[in-house]
Amino acid sequence: MKLATLRTASGGTTAALATSDGSYLALPAADVGALLARPDWRRIVQETGVQENAAQDAQPVTLIAEADADYAPLLPRAGKVICCGLNYGDHIQEMGRELPEFPTLFAKYADTLLGANDAIEVRGSVRVDWEAELAVVVGSELFHADEDQARAAIAGYTVANDVSMRDWQNRTLQWFQGKAWDRTTPVGPVMVTADDGGDSFDVRGYVNGELVQQGNTSTLVFSPARLLSYISQFTVLRPGDLVLTGTPGGVGMGMTPPRFLNDGDVLATEIDGIGRLENRVRIHSTVTA
């Protein structure tokens, strides 16, 4: 199953279920995170899917054509957005580091999240970099979980790009100030439920149509289940939380010479079986702190 959060004509949002023809059926929740917070979310989704092909006496559902789908941030009120850096062997090497014993983690806020086709607006950075990533959506509460428990708690997978302001990131040893900029992390367009998603994904990133990143999640140092288990040792994870699993090699800062995004560039991120983000970058010249 594929779930999305779509903007509505009234100015709100709705969770929605993708149909076989690419259109969407509205679900009784404002967004995917609100849907996952309901213990019976799988039943709700399944019953809505049945209505697509039900007889005329079934309860009516709202159908949204694929061409009319306006993707909002998938999890606009995610309680926790936790990211893993340096999780692909090739990316670790291009950054001049050794394979880690433990995950390198940092956090974002829900304010950083964007929809699948929203513009990335940057004010105050001139070294804007890309990081194509698989993201994991938590489906049930986890605390002090082992890997099997963590794996069972994965609701699904989605596409993300951890757009990074390298000039700010490199000001100190802490990455937070280069990673947590409002409205700079596109996520979506859909969440593919774990029972449909498999466990190996090809991740690709493009700048203006040029392939700059490519990797497979089978080469992750820390798998999604291992990451969730590790994180749950120190903080509880709840339905609708989001974990970004790291980026493969090919980021701009690792190139010789380094390469960064320019105003007007189009950043695309895609994962086979899930979907594609396409975000135009707007870089505004402002005085930095």
PDB file of N, CA and C in Angstrom, residues 48 62 68 71 92 133 146 162 166-167 186 219 248 278-279 288:
ATOM      1  N   THR A  48     -10.908   1.174   3.289  1.00  0.00           N
ATOM      2  CA  THR A  48     -11.002   2.197   2.252  1.00  0.00           C
ATOM      3  C   THR A  48     -10.634   1.617   0.902  1.00  0.00           C
ATOM      4  N   THR A  62     -13.878   9.863  -1.241  1.00  0.00           N
ATOM      5  CA  THR A  62     -13.415  10.973  -2.063  1.00  0.00           C
ATOM      6  C   THR A  62     -12.244  10.513  -2.913  1.00  0.00           C
ATOM      7  N   ASP A  68      -4.218  15.877  -9.956  1.00  0.00           N
ATOM      8  CA  ASP A  68      -4.622  16.897  -8.984  1.00  0.00           C
ATOM      9  C   ASP A  68      -3.948  16.735  -7.624  1.00  0.00           C
ATOM     10  N   TYR A  71       1.172  17.263  -3.112  1.00  0.00           N
ATOM     11  CA  TYR A  71       1.791  16.562  -1.984  1.00  0.00           C
ATOM     12  C   TYR A  71       2.261  17.533  -0.913  1.00  0.00           C
ATOM     13  N   ILE A  92      31.285   7.320   3.428  1.00  0.00           N
ATOM     14  CA  ILE A  92      32.241   7.434   4.532  1.00  0.00           C
ATOM     15  C   ILE A  92      33.650   7.647   3.991  1.00  0.00           C
ATOM     16  N   GLU A 133      18.256  10.079   0.298  1.00  0.00           N
ATOM     17  CA  GLU A 133      18.169   9.102   1.384  1.00  0.00           C
ATOM     18  C   GLU A 133      16.862   8.311   1.374  1.00  0.00           C
ATOM     19  N   ASP A 146      14.771  -4.649  20.637  1.00  0.00           N
ATOM     20  CA  ASP A 146      15.802  -5.358  19.884  1.00  0.00           C
ATOM     21  C   ASP A 146      15.500  -5.192  18.391  1.00  0.00           C
ATOM     22  N   ASP A 162      18.299  15.072   2.608  1.00  0.00           N
ATOM     23  CA  ASP A 162      18.819  15.822   3.744  1.00  0.00           C
ATOM     24  C   ASP A 162      19.666  16.986   3.211  1.00  0.00           C
ATOM     25  N   ARG A 166      26.511  23.434   4.105  1.00  0.00           N
ATOM     26  CA  ARG A 166      27.840  23.019   4.542  1.00  0.00           C
ATOM     27  C   ARG A 166      28.629  24.151   5.199  1.00  0.00           C
ATOM     28  N   ASP A 167      28.414  25.407   4.775  1.00  0.00           N
ATOM     29  CA  ASP A 167      29.143  26.506   5.401  1.00  0.00           C
ATOM     30  C   ASP A 167      28.749  26.634   6.875  1.00  0.00           C
ATOM     31  N   PRO A 186      12.854  17.819   1.762  1.00  0.00           N
ATOM     32  CA  PRO A 186      11.693  17.214   1.110  1.00  0.00           C
ATOM     33  C   PRO A 186      11.557  15.741   1.478  1.00  0.00           C
ATOM     34  N   THR A 219      23.950  -1.966   1.300  1.00  0.00           N
ATOM     35  CA  THR A 219      25.320  -1.650   1.727  1.00  0.00           C
ATOM     36  C   THR A 219      25.362  -0.737   2.947  1.00  0.00           C
ATOM     37  N   PRO A 248      24.243   7.802   0.100  1.00  0.00           N
ATOM     38  CA  PRO A 248      25.381   7.186  -0.592  1.00  0.00           C
ATOM     39  C   PRO A 248      26.379   8.237  -1.071  1.00  0.00           C
ATOM     40  N   GLU A 278      10.993  16.031  -6.610  1.00  0.00           N
ATOM     41  CA  GLU A 278      11.585  16.979  -7.560  1.00  0.00           C
ATOM     42  C   GLU A 278      11.364  18.384  -7.015  1.00  0.00           C
ATOM     43  N   ASN A 279      12.441  19.016  -6.593  1.00  0.00           N
ATOM     44  CA  ASN A 279      12.361  20.280  -5.858  1.00  0.00           C
ATOM     45  C   ASN A 279      13.291  21.317  -6.469  1.00  0.00           C
ATOM     46  N   THR A 288      24.446  36.787   6.603  1.00  0.00           N
ATOM     47  CA  THR A 288      24.464  35.696   7.562  1.00  0.00           C
ATOM     48  C   THR A 288      24.984  36.182   8.906  1.00  0.00           C
TER      49      THR A 288
END
